[in-house]
Short mmCIF file of C-alpha atoms and ligand atoms in Angstrom, two decimals:
data_model
loop_
_atom_site.label_atom_id
_atom_site.label_comp_id
_atom_site.label_asym_id
_atom_site.label_seq_id
_atom_site.Cartn_x
_atom_site.Cartn_y
_atom_site.Cartn_z
CA MET W 1 33.00 -5.87 -23.70
CA SER W 2 30.13 -8.59 -24.05
CA ASN W 3 26.93 -8.10 -25.77
CA SER W 4 24.98 -8.58 -22.30
CA GLU W 5 26.27 -5.34 -20.87
CA PHE W 6 24.35 -3.48 -23.14
CA LYS W 7 21.09 -5.06 -22.69
CA ALA W 8 18.15 -2.72 -21.55
CA GLN W 9 17.55 -2.85 -18.01
CA PRO W 10 13.79 -2.78 -16.55
CA PRO W 11 12.42 0.77 -16.27
CA LYS W 12 13.81 2.74 -12.89
CA LEU W 13 10.94 3.34 -10.73
CA ASN W 14 10.66 7.07 -10.36
CA TYR W 15 7.60 7.78 -7.56
CA ARG W 16 7.57 11.36 -8.86
CA SER W 17 6.47 10.24 -12.28
CA ILE W 18 3.05 8.45 -11.06
CA GLN W 19 -0.17 9.34 -12.83
CA PHE W 20 -3.84 8.59 -11.76
CA LEU W 21 -4.96 5.78 -14.35
CA THR W 22 -8.33 4.61 -13.27
CA SER W 23 -10.98 3.65 -10.28
CA ALA W 24 -12.79 0.26 -10.07
CA PRO W 25 -15.69 -0.34 -7.67
CA THR W 26 -14.96 -4.63 -7.76
CA LEU W 27 -12.55 -6.75 -9.01
CA THR W 28 -13.84 -7.51 -12.22
CA GLU W 29 -13.48 -3.71 -13.05
CA CYS W 30 -10.00 -3.53 -12.54
CA PRO W 31 -7.54 -2.92 -15.48
CA GLU W 32 -5.78 -5.99 -16.74
CA ASP W 33 -3.81 -8.15 -14.07
CA PHE W 34 -0.40 -8.01 -15.41
CA GLY W 35 3.03 -6.78 -14.28
CA ALA W 36 3.31 -5.60 -10.64
CA GLU W 37 1.25 -3.91 -8.05
CA VAL W 38 1.15 -2.88 -4.51
CA ALA W 39 -1.33 -1.90 -2.71
CA PHE W 40 -1.83 0.99 0.22
CA ALA W 41 -4.52 0.34 2.88
CA GLY W 42 -5.43 1.95 6.16
CA ARG W 43 -8.43 3.21 8.20
CA SER W 44 -9.84 6.34 7.28
CA ASN W 45 -7.38 9.29 8.99
CA ALA W 46 -4.15 6.96 9.10
CA GLY W 47 -2.34 9.10 7.29
CA LYS W 48 -2.75 6.90 3.96
CA SER W 49 -3.08 10.33 1.66
CA SER W 50 -0.13 11.99 3.30
CA ALA W 51 2.35 8.97 3.11
CA ILE W 52 1.18 9.14 -0.71
CA ASN W 53 1.84 12.50 -1.48
CA ALA W 54 5.34 11.92 0.71
CA LEU W 55 6.50 9.41 -1.69
CA THR W 56 5.22 10.87 -4.64
CA GLU W 57 5.98 14.34 -4.12
CA ASN W 58 2.36 15.00 -5.98
CA ASN W 59 -0.38 16.40 -3.53
CA LYS W 60 -2.81 15.88 -6.58
CA LEU W 61 -2.90 12.11 -6.69
CA ALA W 62 -4.08 11.19 -3.34
CA ARG W 63 -7.00 14.10 -3.45
CA THR W 64 -8.07 12.22 -6.48
CA SER W 65 -8.58 9.00 -4.26
CA LYS W 66 -10.58 11.56 -1.79
CA THR W 67 -12.98 12.87 -4.59
CA PRO W 68 -16.46 12.17 -3.89
CA GLY W 69 -17.44 9.09 -5.45
CA ARG W 70 -13.96 7.65 -5.22
CA THR W 71 -13.52 7.11 -1.64
CA GLN W 72 -15.24 3.49 -1.81
CA LEU W 73 -13.20 2.92 -4.94
CA ILE W 74 -10.00 0.99 -5.64
CA ASN W 75 -8.00 3.64 -7.37
CA PHE W 76 -5.13 2.86 -9.87
CA PHE W 77 -1.86 4.80 -10.04
CA ARG W 78 0.60 4.21 -12.85
CA LEU W 79 4.06 4.18 -12.66
CA SER W 80 5.33 2.45 -15.51
CA ASP W 81 3.42 0.23 -18.09
CA GLN W 82 3.94 -2.69 -16.05
CA GLN W 83 4.02 -1.04 -12.50
CA ARG W 84 0.85 0.04 -10.57
CA LEU W 85 0.53 1.64 -7.01
CA VAL W 86 -3.07 0.96 -5.73
CA ASP W 87 -4.95 3.21 -3.21
CA LEU W 88 -7.40 1.05 -1.17
CA PRO W 89 -10.55 2.28 0.27
CA GLY W 90 -10.36 3.14 3.81
CA TYR W 91 -13.39 2.76 5.79
CA GLY W 92 -14.78 3.30 9.74
CA PHE W 93 -14.98 7.03 9.19
CA ALA W 94 -18.51 7.38 6.82
CA LYS W 95 -21.71 7.07 8.68
CA VAL W 96 -22.70 4.25 5.98
CA ALA W 97 -24.96 1.03 6.67
CA ARG W 98 -23.41 -1.88 8.28
CA SER W 99 -24.49 -3.64 4.77
CA MET W 100 -22.26 -1.09 2.65
CA LYS W 101 -19.38 -1.71 4.77
CA ASP W 102 -19.79 -5.39 4.75
CA GLU W 103 -19.67 -5.07 0.86
CA TRP W 104 -16.69 -2.87 0.59
CA GLN W 105 -14.88 -5.68 2.74
CA ARG W 106 -15.85 -8.30 0.69
CA HIS W 107 -14.42 -6.46 -2.57
CA LEU W 108 -11.13 -5.84 -0.64
CA ALA W 109 -11.16 -9.19 0.50
CA THR W 110 -11.53 -10.68 -3.30
CA TYR W 111 -8.94 -8.27 -4.14
CA LEU W 112 -6.55 -9.30 -2.12
CA GLU W 113 -6.98 -12.90 -2.66
CA LYS W 114 -7.53 -13.07 -6.57
CA ARG W 115 -5.40 -10.09 -7.87
CA GLU W 116 -2.35 -12.07 -9.19
CA CYS W 117 -0.21 -9.39 -9.92
CA LEU W 118 -0.28 -7.70 -6.48
CA ARG W 119 3.31 -8.03 -4.69
CA GLY W 120 2.15 -6.49 -1.59
CA LEU W 121 0.03 -4.87 0.75
CA VAL W 122 1.44 -1.55 2.68
CA LEU W 123 -0.69 -1.08 5.58
CA LEU W 124 -0.63 1.98 7.56
CA MET W 125 -1.75 2.28 11.10
CA ASP W 126 -1.34 5.35 13.23
CA ILE W 127 0.95 4.73 15.69
CA ARG W 128 -1.14 5.85 18.66
CA GLN W 129 -3.77 3.46 17.69
CA PRO W 130 -2.41 0.37 16.00
CA LEU W 131 -4.26 -2.71 15.47
CA LYS W 132 -7.90 -1.89 15.30
CA GLU W 133 -10.42 -4.06 13.76
CA PHE W 134 -10.09 -2.79 10.15
CA ASP W 135 -6.34 -3.87 10.27
CA LEU W 136 -6.61 -6.95 11.74
CA HIS W 137 -9.20 -7.88 9.12
CA MET W 138 -6.75 -6.93 6.35
CA LEU W 139 -3.63 -8.57 7.92
CA THR W 140 -5.94 -11.96 8.32
CA TRP W 141 -6.62 -12.11 4.74
CA ALA W 142 -3.35 -10.99 3.59
CA VAL W 143 -1.84 -13.99 5.38
CA GLU W 144 -4.63 -16.22 4.63
CA ALA W 145 -3.93 -15.07 0.59
CA GLU W 146 0.14 -15.58 1.55
CA LEU W 147 0.39 -11.78 0.59
CA GLN W 148 3.46 -10.17 1.84
CA VAL W 149 2.54 -7.21 4.16
CA HIS W 150 4.62 -4.04 4.93
CA ILE W 151 3.19 -2.08 8.08
CA LEU W 152 3.87 1.66 8.11
CA LEU W 153 3.23 3.22 11.57
CA THR W 154 2.46 6.30 10.89
CA LYS W 155 2.70 9.86 12.52
CA ALA W 156 5.65 8.76 14.43
CA ASP W 157 6.94 12.49 15.09
CA LYS W 158 3.73 12.69 17.44
CA LEU W 159 5.76 10.41 19.94
CA LYS W 160 9.65 10.28 21.10
CA ASN W 161 12.14 7.70 20.02
CA GLY W 162 11.64 5.50 23.04
CA PRO W 163 7.72 5.22 22.77
CA ALA W 164 7.78 5.13 19.23
CA ASN W 165 9.93 1.99 19.36
CA ASN W 166 8.23 0.50 21.86
CA THR W 167 5.00 0.54 19.99
CA ARG W 168 6.87 -1.12 17.27
CA PHE W 169 8.15 -3.80 19.76
CA ALA W 170 4.36 -4.49 21.10
CA VAL W 171 3.00 -4.56 17.54
CA GLU W 172 5.46 -7.09 16.62
CA LYS W 173 4.79 -9.27 19.88
CA THR W 174 1.18 -9.18 19.01
CA LEU W 175 1.47 -10.46 15.34
CA LYS W 176 3.54 -13.05 16.80
CA GLU W 177 1.23 -14.16 19.46
CA GLN W 178 -1.86 -13.98 17.24
CA GLY W 179 -0.16 -16.09 14.17
CA LEU W 180 -0.14 -12.98 11.84
CA ASN W 181 3.73 -12.15 11.35
CA HIS W 182 3.98 -14.32 8.45
CA GLY W 183 5.67 -12.27 5.46
CA VAL W 184 5.11 -9.31 7.77
CA THR W 185 7.49 -6.57 8.14
CA LEU W 186 6.91 -3.15 9.92
CA GLN W 187 8.61 0.17 10.22
CA ILE W 188 8.24 3.52 11.98
CA PHE W 189 7.14 6.20 9.31
CA SER W 190 6.08 10.06 9.50
CA SER W 191 5.20 11.93 6.17
CA THR W 192 5.53 15.30 8.20
CA LYS W 193 9.14 14.67 8.56
CA LYS W 194 9.71 11.88 5.86
CA THR W 195 10.88 9.33 8.41
CA GLY W 196 11.49 6.35 6.79
CA LEU W 197 10.58 7.31 3.28
CA ASP W 198 13.90 5.72 2.21
CA LYS W 199 12.84 2.19 3.75
CA LEU W 200 9.31 2.10 2.23
CA GLU W 201 11.19 3.23 -1.09
CA ARG W 202 13.20 0.03 -0.90
CA LYS W 203 10.45 -2.18 -0.29
CA LEU W 204 8.38 -1.10 -3.13
CA ASN W 205 11.59 -1.46 -5.37
CA GLU W 206 11.60 -5.06 -3.98
CA TRP W 207 8.24 -5.90 -4.60
CA LEU W 208 7.62 -3.96 -7.94
CA GLU W 209 10.75 -5.34 -9.59
CA ILE W 210 10.15 -7.16 -13.10
CA PRO W 211 12.07 -9.64 -14.15
CA GLU W 212 14.49 -8.84 -16.95
CA GLU W 213 12.96 -11.20 -19.40
CA ALA W 214 9.46 -9.76 -19.11
CA ALA W 215 10.69 -6.00 -19.15
CA PRO W 216 10.51 -4.41 -22.62
CA THR W 217 13.61 -3.84 -24.24
CA ASP W 218 14.60 -1.31 -26.92
CA ASP W 219 15.19 -3.96 -29.67
P1 GDP F 1 -5.92 9.41 5.19
O1 GDP F 1 -7.16 9.47 5.70
O2 GDP F 1 -5.41 8.13 5.70
O3 GDP F 1 -5.93 9.61 3.90
O4 GDP F 1 -5.20 10.23 5.83
P2 GDP F 1 -4.61 11.58 5.80
O5 GDP F 1 -3.20 11.59 5.37
O6 GDP F 1 -5.55 12.80 5.04
O7 GDP F 1 -4.03 12.05 7.23
C1 GDP F 1 -5.30 12.68 8.55
C2 GDP F 1 -4.55 13.41 9.27
O8 GDP F 1 -3.30 13.40 9.84
C3 GDP F 1 -4.14 14.99 8.92
O9 GDP F 1 -4.66 16.06 9.45
C4 GDP F 1 -2.72 14.77 8.45
O10 GDP F 1 -2.42 16.21 8.37
C5 GDP F 1 -2.33 13.93 9.51
N1 GDP F 1 -0.80 13.38 9.62
C6 GDP F 1 -0.98 12.58 8.45
N2 GDP F 1 0.62 12.14 8.51
C7 GDP F 1 1.43 12.64 9.75
C8 GDP F 1 2.09 12.53 9.78
O11 GDP F 1 3.06 12.20 9.30
N3 GDP F 1 2.69 13.71 11.03
C9 GDP F 1 1.45 14.38 11.65
N4 GDP F 1 2.08 15.00 12.98
N5 GDP F 1 0.10 13.99 11.07
C10 GDP F 1 0.28 13.59 10.21
#
């Protein structure tokens, strides 16, 4: 057996061992920009907390992001020294001034454009109300920043398979027509039924992969 076969492998991802790391109001206050990060975004009520809970089997985590004072922040969760999940603020629910929403949007856009370690964006949309204004903003920024996007059409259990698939095709078609399909993948998802959870994990694994030479070794 050659020595190379004993080489330490990059740490295997375990979404169950995730821990809250920190919150940041703006890009400048984010943790150091290294390793790999995947961000989750969605309008309020899109099912983001439920999806993060299903993925991590940890009900406390997403609740952390919903703690008063944290809902407008970028919340970071640690998977390993080099790998993080990020819960981005959703908006559209709060009765806040337009200027406040503009401010959040600005921080979001800056984060998406400037964050070097950001490997991809998971965008959650209720399958019964896809492609709202917020979603189109996020998609436009991501495509402009050449950032990959994986769309979850959430709460798919609310529809039968036929209509759910029809919605998926319709969203795909609209994205193509609007030139927003570059680097974008999408899937049907249900936190309640765990539909598509394995597919989401595979996408996250792919995005969060750290090249072997960059991963810490035991020696
Ligand atoms: P967030 O605001 O995006 O974090 O959304 P939540 O995860 O809090 O979900 C909003 C509402 O949708 C809650 O009442 C959830 O119970 C419900 N919900 C979330 N995911 C699902 C799902 O997969 N199926 C169904 N039927 N309801 C869901």
